[in-house]
Amino acid sequence: MKLIAIETAAEACSAALYLSGDISIRYKILPRGHSESILEMVDDLLREANLTPASLDAVAFGRGPGSFTGVRIATGVIQGVAFAADLPVVGVSTLAALAQRTYREKGERKLLTAFDARMGELYWAGYRVGEKELVVPAIPEQVGSPQQVEIPHDDEWYGVGSGWRAYSEQLEQRLRGTLLGFKAEIYCSARDIASLAAADYQAGLAVAPEHALPVYLRNQVTNKL
């Protein structure tokens, strides 16, 4: 299977090429300029592998939540590639992708991902590791204040994402006794978008480009995560 994945929903901008389980990655921390950089990354990966978009099976993107501008860039770029090459698209939750990266790098199996949504709120969800070492939802994606975060108290969770930087005191107080620890300075990577997207594609969850839509989780969006 051949798949290109991109992620631009936060400060990190990345692209990944998935070739039958092997993944090549381009990754940069960028405060701006995601739209130009992501296209260069995609072109570089395809050229290095001697591939064209038309030779891919599908494309994938981080569908949000996250920065409104960043999610919009990823959606527009992936729709453009998919329409031009007549490819199906897989949208992957950025919260899930961050959980997958955290499991891959730290081995934590129950993850509470949270992004700073501004305006005193965060985007958050809970994940556990399922079959094939891929995360699956345990608590649905939602947006709300730190005081609205609720998790099962018979489990222990590891927190990750920018929401833990912005609201660490509130979250630690609310989740006392169920929190193993947290790490705020970690970002989504297209590597994990690609891994989750490959499984979704094989499960028949790819859609036509016109149905590849962003997920903002709320009507009031901000330009910066």
mmCIF file with all atom_site columns, C-alpha atoms in Angstrom:
data_model
loop_
_atom_site.group_PDB
_atom_site.id
_atom_site.type_symbol
_atom_site.label_atom_id
_atom_site.label_alt_id
_atom_site.label_comp_id
_atom_site.label_asym_id
_atom_site.label_entity_id
_atom_site.label_seq_id
_atom_site.pdbx_PDB_ins_code
_atom_site.Cartn_x
_atom_site.Cartn_y
_atom_site.Cartn_z
_atom_site.occupancy
_atom_site.B_iso_or_equiv
_atom_site.pdbx_formal_charge
_atom_site.auth_seq_id
_atom_site.auth_comp_id
_atom_site.auth_asym_id
_atom_site.auth_atom_id
_atom_site.pdbx_PDB_model_num
ATOM 1   C CA . MET A 1 1   ? 0.000   0.000  0.000  1.00 0.00 ? 1   MET A CA 1
ATOM 2   C CA . LYS A 1 2   ? 1.203   3.515  -0.876 1.00 0.00 ? 2   LYS A CA 1
ATOM 3   C CA . LEU A 1 3   ? -0.107  6.574  0.959  1.00 0.00 ? 3   LEU A CA 1
ATOM 4   C CA . ILE A 1 4   ? 0.924   10.191 1.577  1.00 0.00 ? 4   ILE A CA 1
ATOM 5   C CA . ALA A 1 5   ? -0.140  11.823 4.856  1.00 0.00 ? 5   ALA A CA 1
ATOM 6   C CA . ILE A 1 6   ? 0.135   15.460 5.939  1.00 0.00 ? 6   ILE A CA 1
ATOM 7   C CA . GLU A 1 7   ? -0.321  17.323 9.232  1.00 0.00 ? 7   GLU A CA 1
ATOM 8   C CA . THR A 1 8   ? -0.437  21.117 9.684  1.00 0.00 ? 8   THR A CA 1
ATOM 9   C CA . ALA A 1 9   ? -2.909  21.624 12.555 1.00 0.00 ? 9   ALA A CA 1
ATOM 10  C CA . ALA A 1 10  ? -0.410  23.075 15.049 1.00 0.00 ? 10  ALA A CA 1
ATOM 11  C CA . GLU A 1 11  ? 3.157   24.409 15.182 1.00 0.00 ? 11  GLU A CA 1
ATOM 12  C CA . ALA A 1 12  ? 4.584   21.233 13.658 1.00 0.00 ? 12  ALA A CA 1
ATOM 13  C CA . CYS A 1 13  ? 4.332   20.771 9.909  1.00 0.00 ? 13  CYS A CA 1
ATOM 14  C CA . SER A 1 14  ? 4.985   17.291 8.553  1.00 0.00 ? 14  SER A CA 1
ATOM 15  C CA . ALA A 1 15  ? 4.455   14.891 5.678  1.00 0.00 ? 15  ALA A CA 1
ATOM 16  C CA . ALA A 1 16  ? 4.926   11.128 5.567  1.00 0.00 ? 16  ALA A CA 1
ATOM 17  C CA . LEU A 1 17  ? 5.083   8.508  2.842  1.00 0.00 ? 17  LEU A CA 1
ATOM 18  C CA . TYR A 1 18  ? 3.740   5.084  3.829  1.00 0.00 ? 18  TYR A CA 1
ATOM 19  C CA . LEU A 1 19  ? 5.001   2.219  1.646  1.00 0.00 ? 19  LEU A CA 1
ATOM 20  C CA . SER A 1 20  ? 3.753   -1.201 2.763  1.00 0.00 ? 20  SER A CA 1
ATOM 21  C CA . GLY A 1 21  ? 4.461   -0.432 6.409  1.00 0.00 ? 21  GLY A CA 1
ATOM 22  C CA . ASP A 1 22  ? 7.691   1.531  5.922  1.00 0.00 ? 22  ASP A CA 1
ATOM 23  C CA . ILE A 1 23  ? 7.353   5.254  6.640  1.00 0.00 ? 23  ILE A CA 1
ATOM 24  C CA . SER A 1 24  ? 9.530   8.141  5.447  1.00 0.00 ? 24  SER A CA 1
ATOM 25  C CA . ILE A 1 25  ? 8.978   11.478 7.182  1.00 0.00 ? 25  ILE A CA 1
ATOM 26  C CA . ARG A 1 26  ? 9.625   15.191 6.777  1.00 0.00 ? 26  ARG A CA 1
ATOM 27  C CA . TYR A 1 27  ? 9.011   17.213 9.941  1.00 0.00 ? 27  TYR A CA 1
ATOM 28  C CA . LYS A 1 28  ? 9.586   20.846 10.950 1.00 0.00 ? 28  LYS A CA 1
ATOM 29  C CA . ILE A 1 29  ? 8.481   23.114 13.778 1.00 0.00 ? 29  ILE A CA 1
ATOM 30  C CA . LEU A 1 30  ? 7.243   26.249 11.995 1.00 0.00 ? 30  LEU A CA 1
ATOM 31  C CA . PRO A 1 31  ? 5.390   29.264 13.433 1.00 0.00 ? 31  PRO A CA 1
ATOM 32  C CA . ARG A 1 32  ? 4.048   30.057 9.946  1.00 0.00 ? 32  ARG A CA 1
ATOM 33  C CA . GLY A 1 33  ? 4.428   29.155 6.265  1.00 0.00 ? 33  GLY A CA 1
ATOM 34  C CA . HIS A 1 34  ? 2.805   25.726 6.528  1.00 0.00 ? 34  HIS A CA 1
ATOM 35  C CA . SER A 1 35  ? 1.120   25.911 3.115  1.00 0.00 ? 35  SER A CA 1
ATOM 36  C CA . GLU A 1 36  ? 4.407   26.381 1.246  1.00 0.00 ? 36  GLU A CA 1
ATOM 37  C CA . SER A 1 37  ? 6.401   23.939 3.356  1.00 0.00 ? 37  SER A CA 1
ATOM 38  C CA . ILE A 1 38  ? 3.905   21.073 3.228  1.00 0.00 ? 38  ILE A CA 1
ATOM 39  C CA . LEU A 1 39  ? 3.828   21.047 -0.572 1.00 0.00 ? 39  LEU A CA 1
ATOM 40  C CA . GLU A 1 40  ? 7.631   20.989 -0.677 1.00 0.00 ? 40  GLU A CA 1
ATOM 41  C CA . MET A 1 41  ? 7.682   18.076 1.765  1.00 0.00 ? 41  MET A CA 1
ATOM 42  C CA . VAL A 1 42  ? 5.187   16.067 -0.284 1.00 0.00 ? 42  VAL A CA 1
ATOM 43  C CA . ASP A 1 43  ? 7.088   16.709 -3.509 1.00 0.00 ? 43  ASP A CA 1
ATOM 44  C CA . ASP A 1 44  ? 10.368  15.748 -1.844 1.00 0.00 ? 44  ASP A CA 1
ATOM 45  C CA . LEU A 1 45  ? 9.019   12.452 -0.495 1.00 0.00 ? 45  LEU A CA 1
ATOM 46  C CA . LEU A 1 46  ? 7.476   11.438 -3.806 1.00 0.00 ? 46  LEU A CA 1
ATOM 47  C CA . ARG A 1 47  ? 10.575  12.381 -5.790 1.00 0.00 ? 47  ARG A CA 1
ATOM 48  C CA . GLU A 1 48  ? 12.847  10.460 -3.425 1.00 0.00 ? 48  GLU A CA 1
ATOM 49  C CA . ALA A 1 49  ? 10.686  7.340  -3.846 1.00 0.00 ? 49  ALA A CA 1
ATOM 50  C CA . ASN A 1 50  ? 10.365  7.853  -7.609 1.00 0.00 ? 50  ASN A CA 1
ATOM 51  C CA . LEU A 1 51  ? 6.577   8.086  -7.314 1.00 0.00 ? 51  LEU A CA 1
ATOM 52  C CA . THR A 1 52  ? 3.854   10.385 -8.581 1.00 0.00 ? 52  THR A CA 1
ATOM 53  C CA . PRO A 1 53  ? 0.562   11.189 -6.838 1.00 0.00 ? 53  PRO A CA 1
ATOM 54  C CA . ALA A 1 54  ? -1.248  9.017  -9.376 1.00 0.00 ? 54  ALA A CA 1
ATOM 55  C CA . SER A 1 55  ? 0.744   5.969  -8.239 1.00 0.00 ? 55  SER A CA 1
ATOM 56  C CA . LEU A 1 56  ? -0.589  6.250  -4.674 1.00 0.00 ? 56  LEU A CA 1
ATOM 57  C CA . ASP A 1 57  ? -3.518  4.284  -3.281 1.00 0.00 ? 57  ASP A CA 1
ATOM 58  C CA . ALA A 1 58  ? -4.774  7.123  -1.088 1.00 0.00 ? 58  ALA A CA 1
ATOM 59  C CA . VAL A 1 59  ? -3.872  10.333 0.713  1.00 0.00 ? 59  VAL A CA 1
ATOM 60  C CA . ALA A 1 60  ? -4.493  11.274 4.348  1.00 0.00 ? 60  ALA A CA 1
ATOM 61  C CA . PHE A 1 61  ? -4.556  14.382 6.508  1.00 0.00 ? 61  PHE A CA 1
ATOM 62  C CA . GLY A 1 62  ? -4.937  15.553 10.077 1.00 0.00 ? 62  GLY A CA 1
ATOM 63  C CA . ARG A 1 63  ? -8.582  16.637 9.983  1.00 0.00 ? 63  ARG A CA 1
ATOM 64  C CA . GLY A 1 64  ? -8.496  18.527 13.274 1.00 0.00 ? 64  GLY A CA 1
ATOM 65  C CA . PRO A 1 65  ? -9.231  19.747 15.783 1.00 0.00 ? 65  PRO A CA 1
ATOM 66  C CA . GLY A 1 66  ? -6.522  22.364 16.015 1.00 0.00 ? 66  GLY A CA 1
ATOM 67  C CA . SER A 1 67  ? -5.634  25.738 14.598 1.00 0.00 ? 67  SER A CA 1
ATOM 68  C CA . PHE A 1 68  ? -8.405  26.822 12.226 1.00 0.00 ? 68  PHE A CA 1
ATOM 69  C CA . THR A 1 69  ? -5.866  28.044 9.686  1.00 0.00 ? 69  THR A CA 1
ATOM 70  C CA . GLY A 1 70  ? -3.717  24.925 9.994  1.00 0.00 ? 70  GLY A CA 1
ATOM 71  C CA . VAL A 1 71  ? -6.616  22.505 9.645  1.00 0.00 ? 71  VAL A CA 1
ATOM 72  C CA . ARG A 1 72  ? -7.920  24.460 6.673  1.00 0.00 ? 72  ARG A CA 1
ATOM 73  C CA . ILE A 1 73  ? -4.497  24.291 4.986  1.00 0.00 ? 73  ILE A CA 1
ATOM 74  C CA . ALA A 1 74  ? -4.293  20.512 5.397  1.00 0.00 ? 74  ALA A CA 1
ATOM 75  C CA . THR A 1 75  ? -7.826  20.061 4.080  1.00 0.00 ? 75  THR A CA 1
ATOM 76  C CA . GLY A 1 76  ? -7.246  22.261 1.043  1.00 0.00 ? 76  GLY A CA 1
ATOM 77  C CA . VAL A 1 77  ? -3.896  20.712 0.141  1.00 0.00 ? 77  VAL A CA 1
ATOM 78  C CA . ILE A 1 78  ? -5.077  17.124 0.459  1.00 0.00 ? 78  ILE A CA 1
ATOM 79  C CA . GLN A 1 79  ? -8.274  17.791 -1.488 1.00 0.00 ? 79  GLN A CA 1
ATOM 80  C CA . GLY A 1 80  ? -6.215  19.376 -4.258 1.00 0.00 ? 80  GLY A CA 1
ATOM 81  C CA . VAL A 1 81  ? -3.872  16.392 -4.500 1.00 0.00 ? 81  VAL A CA 1
ATOM 82  C CA . ALA A 1 82  ? -6.760  13.922 -4.309 1.00 0.00 ? 82  ALA A CA 1
ATOM 83  C CA . PHE A 1 83  ? -8.868  15.623 -6.971 1.00 0.00 ? 83  PHE A CA 1
ATOM 84  C CA . ALA A 1 84  ? -5.896  15.972 -9.336 1.00 0.00 ? 84  ALA A CA 1
ATOM 85  C CA . ALA A 1 85  ? -4.852  12.316 -9.001 1.00 0.00 ? 85  ALA A CA 1
ATOM 86  C CA . ASP A 1 86  ? -8.345  10.839 -8.488 1.00 0.00 ? 86  ASP A CA 1
ATOM 87  C CA . LEU A 1 87  ? -7.479  9.414  -5.067 1.00 0.00 ? 87  LEU A CA 1
ATOM 88  C CA . PRO A 1 88  ? -9.580  8.576  -1.995 1.00 0.00 ? 88  PRO A CA 1
ATOM 89  C CA . VAL A 1 89  ? -8.898  10.443 1.237  1.00 0.00 ? 89  VAL A CA 1
ATOM 90  C CA . VAL A 1 90  ? -8.626  9.363  4.864  1.00 0.00 ? 90  VAL A CA 1
ATOM 91  C CA . GLY A 1 91  ? -9.129  11.996 7.556  1.00 0.00 ? 91  GLY A CA 1
ATOM 92  C CA . VAL A 1 92  ? -7.476  11.248 10.901 1.00 0.00 ? 92  VAL A CA 1
ATOM 93  C CA . SER A 1 93  ? -8.159  12.940 14.226 1.00 0.00 ? 93  SER A CA 1
ATOM 94  C CA . THR A 1 94  ? -5.220  15.051 15.344 1.00 0.00 ? 94  THR A CA 1
ATOM 95  C CA . LEU A 1 95  ? -6.019  14.077 18.929 1.00 0.00 ? 95  LEU A CA 1
ATOM 96  C CA . ALA A 1 96  ? -5.750  10.401 17.980 1.00 0.00 ? 96  ALA A CA 1
ATOM 97  C CA . ALA A 1 97  ? -2.515  10.998 16.078 1.00 0.00 ? 97  ALA A CA 1
ATOM 98  C CA . LEU A 1 98  ? -0.959  12.677 19.104 1.00 0.00 ? 98  LEU A CA 1
ATOM 99  C CA . ALA A 1 99  ? -2.021  9.756  21.284 1.00 0.00 ? 99  ALA A CA 1
ATOM 100 C CA . GLN A 1 100 ? -0.460  7.360  18.774 1.00 0.00 ? 100 GLN A CA 1
ATOM 101 C CA . ARG A 1 101 ? 2.817   9.261  18.775 1.00 0.00 ? 101 ARG A CA 1
ATOM 102 C CA . THR A 1 102 ? 2.899   9.301  22.567 1.00 0.00 ? 102 THR A CA 1
ATOM 103 C CA . TYR A 1 103 ? 2.344   5.546  22.720 1.00 0.00 ? 103 TYR A CA 1
ATOM 104 C CA . ARG A 1 104 ? 5.000   4.993  20.052 1.00 0.00 ? 104 ARG A CA 1
ATOM 105 C CA . GLU A 1 105 ? 7.589   7.092  21.879 1.00 0.00 ? 105 GLU A CA 1
ATOM 106 C CA . LYS A 1 106 ? 6.729   6.601  25.558 1.00 0.00 ? 106 LYS A CA 1
ATOM 107 C CA . GLY A 1 107 ? 4.760   3.354  25.686 1.00 0.00 ? 107 GLY A CA 1
ATOM 108 C CA . GLU A 1 108 ? 1.820   4.845  27.614 1.00 0.00 ? 108 GLU A CA 1
ATOM 109 C CA . ARG A 1 109 ? -1.348  2.872  26.859 1.00 0.00 ? 109 ARG A CA 1
ATOM 110 C CA . LYS A 1 110 ? -4.125  5.113  28.236 1.00 0.00 ? 110 LYS A CA 1
ATOM 111 C CA . LEU A 1 111 ? -3.839  8.636  26.941 1.00 0.00 ? 111 LEU A CA 1
ATOM 112 C CA . LEU A 1 112 ? -5.726  11.854 27.573 1.00 0.00 ? 112 LEU A CA 1
ATOM 113 C CA . THR A 1 113 ? -4.906  14.217 24.711 1.00 0.00 ? 113 THR A CA 1
ATOM 114 C CA . ALA A 1 114 ? -5.730  17.906 25.032 1.00 0.00 ? 114 ALA A CA 1
ATOM 115 C CA . PHE A 1 115 ? -5.064  20.901 22.781 1.00 0.00 ? 115 PHE A CA 1
ATOM 116 C CA . ASP A 1 116 ? -5.351  24.517 23.892 1.00 0.00 ? 116 ASP A CA 1
ATOM 117 C CA . ALA A 1 117 ? -8.508  25.778 22.158 1.00 0.00 ? 117 ALA A CA 1
ATOM 118 C CA . ARG A 1 118 ? -8.133  29.332 23.525 1.00 0.00 ? 118 ARG A CA 1
ATOM 119 C CA . MET A 1 119 ? -10.991 31.228 25.158 1.00 0.00 ? 119 MET A CA 1
ATOM 120 C CA . GLY A 1 120 ? -10.525 29.198 28.337 1.00 0.00 ? 120 GLY A CA 1
ATOM 121 C CA . GLU A 1 121 ? -11.258 25.891 26.620 1.00 0.00 ? 121 GLU A CA 1
ATOM 122 C CA . LEU A 1 122 ? -9.497  22.848 25.270 1.00 0.00 ? 122 LEU A CA 1
ATOM 123 C CA . TYR A 1 123 ? -10.113 20.153 22.686 1.00 0.00 ? 123 TYR A CA 1
ATOM 124 C CA . TRP A 1 124 ? -9.705  16.783 24.333 1.00 0.00 ? 124 TRP A CA 1
ATOM 125 C CA . ALA A 1 125 ? -10.337 13.057 24.052 1.00 0.00 ? 125 ALA A CA 1
ATOM 126 C CA . GLY A 1 126 ? -9.244  9.782  25.613 1.00 0.00 ? 126 GLY A CA 1
ATOM 127 C CA . TYR A 1 127 ? -7.560  6.845  23.844 1.00 0.00 ? 127 TYR A CA 1
ATOM 128 C CA . ARG A 1 128 ? -6.336  3.374  24.674 1.00 0.00 ? 128 ARG A CA 1
ATOM 129 C CA . VAL A 1 129 ? -4.097  1.062  22.671 1.00 0.00 ? 129 VAL A CA 1
ATOM 130 C CA . GLY A 1 130 ? -6.059  -1.547 20.741 1.00 0.00 ? 130 GLY A CA 1
ATOM 131 C CA . GLU A 1 131 ? -5.269  -4.171 18.137 1.00 0.00 ? 131 GLU A CA 1
ATOM 132 C CA . LYS A 1 132 ? -2.195  -3.860 15.929 1.00 0.00 ? 132 LYS A CA 1
ATOM 133 C CA . GLU A 1 133 ? -0.678  -1.430 18.457 1.00 0.00 ? 133 GLU A CA 1
ATOM 134 C CA . LEU A 1 134 ? -2.925  1.408  17.250 1.00 0.00 ? 134 LEU A CA 1
ATOM 135 C CA . VAL A 1 135 ? -4.923  3.717  19.502 1.00 0.00 ? 135 VAL A CA 1
ATOM 136 C CA . VAL A 1 136 ? -8.718  3.572  19.555 1.00 0.00 ? 136 VAL A CA 1
ATOM 137 C CA . PRO A 1 137 ? -11.161 6.051  21.131 1.00 0.00 ? 137 PRO A CA 1
ATOM 138 C CA . ALA A 1 138 ? -12.039 5.568  24.792 1.00 0.00 ? 138 ALA A CA 1
ATOM 139 C CA . ILE A 1 139 ? -13.588 9.010  25.406 1.00 0.00 ? 139 ILE A CA 1
ATOM 140 C CA . PRO A 1 140 ? -15.125 10.951 22.472 1.00 0.00 ? 140 PRO A CA 1
ATOM 141 C CA . GLU A 1 141 ? -13.596 14.150 21.075 1.00 0.00 ? 141 GLU A CA 1
ATOM 142 C CA . GLN A 1 142 ? -15.086 17.250 22.666 1.00 0.00 ? 142 GLN A CA 1
ATOM 143 C CA . VAL A 1 143 ? -14.448 20.886 23.489 1.00 0.00 ? 143 VAL A CA 1
ATOM 144 C CA . GLY A 1 144 ? -14.924 22.480 26.889 1.00 0.00 ? 144 GLY A CA 1
ATOM 145 C CA . SER A 1 145 ? -13.312 24.032 29.929 1.00 0.00 ? 145 SER A CA 1
ATOM 146 C CA . PRO A 1 146 ? -10.775 22.140 32.049 1.00 0.00 ? 146 PRO A CA 1
ATOM 147 C CA . GLN A 1 147 ? -13.473 21.822 34.712 1.00 0.00 ? 147 GLN A CA 1
ATOM 148 C CA . GLN A 1 148 ? -15.609 19.836 32.265 1.00 0.00 ? 148 GLN A CA 1
ATOM 149 C CA . VAL A 1 149 ? -13.021 17.109 31.678 1.00 0.00 ? 149 VAL A CA 1
ATOM 150 C CA . GLU A 1 150 ? -14.326 13.816 33.047 1.00 0.00 ? 150 GLU A CA 1
ATOM 151 C CA . ILE A 1 151 ? -12.589 10.438 32.891 1.00 0.00 ? 151 ILE A CA 1
ATOM 152 C CA . PRO A 1 152 ? -13.186 7.031  34.511 1.00 0.00 ? 152 PRO A CA 1
ATOM 153 C CA . HIS A 1 153 ? -11.679 7.133  37.991 1.00 0.00 ? 153 HIS A CA 1
ATOM 154 C CA . ASP A 1 154 ? -10.850 3.429  38.050 1.00 0.00 ? 154 ASP A CA 1
ATOM 155 C CA . ASP A 1 155 ? -8.116  3.954  35.445 1.00 0.00 ? 155 ASP A CA 1
ATOM 156 C CA . GLU A 1 156 ? -4.835  5.854  35.327 1.00 0.00 ? 156 GLU A CA 1
ATOM 157 C CA . TRP A 1 157 ? -4.182  8.145  32.376 1.00 0.00 ? 157 TRP A CA 1
ATOM 158 C CA . TYR A 1 158 ? -1.210  9.935  30.851 1.00 0.00 ? 158 TYR A CA 1
ATOM 159 C CA . GLY A 1 159 ? -1.849  13.475 29.611 1.00 0.00 ? 159 GLY A CA 1
ATOM 160 C CA . VAL A 1 160 ? -0.341  14.944 26.469 1.00 0.00 ? 160 VAL A CA 1
ATOM 161 C CA . GLY A 1 161 ? -0.675  18.035 24.301 1.00 0.00 ? 161 GLY A CA 1
ATOM 162 C CA . SER A 1 162 ? -0.691  21.827 24.478 1.00 0.00 ? 162 SER A CA 1
ATOM 163 C CA . GLY A 1 163 ? -3.788  21.840 26.673 1.00 0.00 ? 163 GLY A CA 1
ATOM 164 C CA . TRP A 1 164 ? -1.606  20.500 29.474 1.00 0.00 ? 164 TRP A CA 1
ATOM 165 C CA . ARG A 1 165 ? 0.689   23.503 29.118 1.00 0.00 ? 165 ARG A CA 1
ATOM 166 C CA . ALA A 1 166 ? -2.157  26.021 29.185 1.00 0.00 ? 166 ALA A CA 1
ATOM 167 C CA . TYR A 1 167 ? -4.286  24.405 31.905 1.00 0.00 ? 167 TYR A CA 1
ATOM 168 C CA . SER A 1 168 ? -1.947  22.120 33.829 1.00 0.00 ? 168 SER A CA 1
ATOM 169 C CA . GLU A 1 169 ? -2.971  23.305 37.296 1.00 0.00 ? 169 GLU A CA 1
ATOM 170 C CA . GLN A 1 170 ? -6.702  22.964 36.646 1.00 0.00 ? 170 GLN A CA 1
ATOM 171 C CA . LEU A 1 171 ? -6.318  19.567 34.992 1.00 0.00 ? 171 LEU A CA 1
ATOM 172 C CA . GLU A 1 172 ? -4.004  18.169 37.659 1.00 0.00 ? 172 GLU A CA 1
ATOM 173 C CA . GLN A 1 173 ? -6.399  19.272 40.381 1.00 0.00 ? 173 GLN A CA 1
ATOM 174 C CA . ARG A 1 174 ? -9.440  17.859 38.621 1.00 0.00 ? 174 ARG A CA 1
ATOM 175 C CA . LEU A 1 175 ? -7.779  14.543 37.739 1.00 0.00 ? 175 LEU A CA 1
ATOM 176 C CA . ARG A 1 176 ? -5.943  13.989 40.998 1.00 0.00 ? 176 ARG A CA 1
ATOM 177 C CA . GLY A 1 177 ? -5.520  10.278 41.671 1.00 0.00 ? 177 GLY A CA 1
ATOM 178 C CA . THR A 1 178 ? -6.034  9.210  38.052 1.00 0.00 ? 178 THR A CA 1
ATOM 179 C CA . LEU A 1 179 ? -3.111  10.986 36.380 1.00 0.00 ? 179 LEU A CA 1
ATOM 180 C CA . LEU A 1 180 ? 0.194   9.180  35.837 1.00 0.00 ? 180 LEU A CA 1
ATOM 181 C CA . GLY A 1 181 ? 1.874   12.292 34.461 1.00 0.00 ? 181 GLY A CA 1
ATOM 182 C CA . PHE A 1 182 ? 1.771   14.526 31.413 1.00 0.00 ? 182 PHE A CA 1
ATOM 183 C CA . LYS A 1 183 ? 3.875   16.002 28.627 1.00 0.00 ? 183 LYS A CA 1
ATOM 184 C CA . ALA A 1 184 ? 2.831   19.235 26.941 1.00 0.00 ? 184 ALA A CA 1
ATOM 185 C CA . GLU A 1 185 ? 5.710   19.741 24.501 1.00 0.00 ? 185 GLU A CA 1
ATOM 186 C CA . ILE A 1 186 ? 4.888   17.111 21.926 1.00 0.00 ? 186 ILE A CA 1
ATOM 187 C CA . TYR A 1 187 ? 3.160   17.604 18.582 1.00 0.00 ? 187 TYR A CA 1
ATOM 188 C CA . CYS A 1 188 ? 1.256   15.544 16.062 1.00 0.00 ? 188 CYS A CA 1
ATOM 189 C CA . SER A 1 189 ? 3.315   13.924 13.334 1.00 0.00 ? 189 SER A CA 1
ATOM 190 C CA . ALA A 1 190 ? 2.308   12.818 9.863  1.00 0.00 ? 190 ALA A CA 1
ATOM 191 C CA . ARG A 1 191 ? 4.039   9.514  10.692 1.00 0.00 ? 191 ARG A CA 1
ATOM 192 C CA . ASP A 1 192 ? 1.181   8.668  13.028 1.00 0.00 ? 192 ASP A CA 1
ATOM 193 C CA . ILE A 1 193 ? -1.444  10.112 10.698 1.00 0.00 ? 193 ILE A CA 1
ATOM 194 C CA . ALA A 1 194 ? -0.090  7.660  8.109  1.00 0.00 ? 194 ALA A CA 1
ATOM 195 C CA . SER A 1 195 ? -0.171  4.646  10.452 1.00 0.00 ? 195 SER A CA 1
ATOM 196 C CA . LEU A 1 196 ? -3.756  5.283  11.533 1.00 0.00 ? 196 LEU A CA 1
ATOM 197 C CA . ALA A 1 197 ? -4.857  6.181  8.001  1.00 0.00 ? 197 ALA A CA 1
ATOM 198 C CA . ALA A 1 198 ? -3.442  2.970  6.530  1.00 0.00 ? 198 ALA A CA 1
ATOM 199 C CA . ALA A 1 199 ? -5.554  0.933  8.948  1.00 0.00 ? 199 ALA A CA 1
ATOM 200 C CA . ASP A 1 200 ? -8.643  3.033  8.204  1.00 0.00 ? 200 ASP A CA 1
ATOM 201 C CA . TYR A 1 201 ? -8.092  2.684  4.461  1.00 0.00 ? 201 TYR A CA 1
ATOM 202 C CA . GLN A 1 202 ? -7.852  -1.091 4.763  1.00 0.00 ? 202 GLN A CA 1
ATOM 203 C CA . ALA A 1 203 ? -11.060 -1.008 6.815  1.00 0.00 ? 203 ALA A CA 1
ATOM 204 C CA . GLY A 1 204 ? -12.851 0.756  3.956  1.00 0.00 ? 204 GLY A CA 1
ATOM 205 C CA . LEU A 1 205 ? -13.100 4.159  5.642  1.00 0.00 ? 205 LEU A CA 1
ATOM 206 C CA . ALA A 1 206 ? -11.602 6.303  2.871  1.00 0.00 ? 206 ALA A CA 1
ATOM 207 C CA . VAL A 1 207 ? -13.895 8.881  1.256  1.00 0.00 ? 207 VAL A CA 1
ATOM 208 C CA . ALA A 1 208 ? -14.082 10.867 -1.970 1.00 0.00 ? 208 ALA A CA 1
ATOM 209 C CA . PRO A 1 209 ? -12.164 14.190 -1.893 1.00 0.00 ? 209 PRO A CA 1
ATOM 210 C CA . GLU A 1 210 ? -15.327 16.283 -1.656 1.00 0.00 ? 210 GLU A CA 1
ATOM 211 C CA . HIS A 1 211 ? -16.255 14.459 1.546  1.00 0.00 ? 211 HIS A CA 1
ATOM 212 C CA . ALA A 1 212 ? -12.848 14.980 3.192  1.00 0.00 ? 212 ALA A CA 1
ATOM 213 C CA . LEU A 1 213 ? -13.880 17.692 5.634  1.00 0.00 ? 213 LEU A CA 1
ATOM 214 C CA . PRO A 1 214 ? -12.205 19.401 8.592  1.00 0.00 ? 214 PRO A CA 1
ATOM 215 C CA . VAL A 1 215 ? -13.363 18.880 12.168 1.00 0.00 ? 215 VAL A CA 1
ATOM 216 C CA . TYR A 1 216 ? -13.271 22.015 14.312 1.00 0.00 ? 216 TYR A CA 1
ATOM 217 C CA . LEU A 1 217 ? -15.447 20.793 17.238 1.00 0.00 ? 217 LEU A CA 1
ATOM 218 C CA . ARG A 1 218 ? -16.937 24.250 17.713 1.00 0.00 ? 218 ARG A CA 1
ATOM 219 C CA . ASN A 1 219 ? -18.278 27.116 15.629 1.00 0.00 ? 219 ASN A CA 1
ATOM 220 C CA . GLN A 1 220 ? -16.034 29.712 17.248 1.00 0.00 ? 220 GLN A CA 1
ATOM 221 C CA . VAL A 1 221 ? -12.541 29.033 15.957 1.00 0.00 ? 221 VAL A CA 1
ATOM 222 C CA . THR A 1 222 ? -9.221  30.740 16.463 1.00 0.00 ? 222 THR A CA 1
ATOM 223 C CA . ASN A 1 223 ? -6.362  31.322 14.084 1.00 0.00 ? 223 ASN A CA 1
ATOM 224 C CA . LYS A 1 224 ? -3.762  30.007 16.444 1.00 0.00 ? 224 LYS A CA 1
ATOM 225 C CA . LEU A 1 225 ? -3.580  26.889 18.583 1.00 0.00 ? 225 LEU A CA 1
#
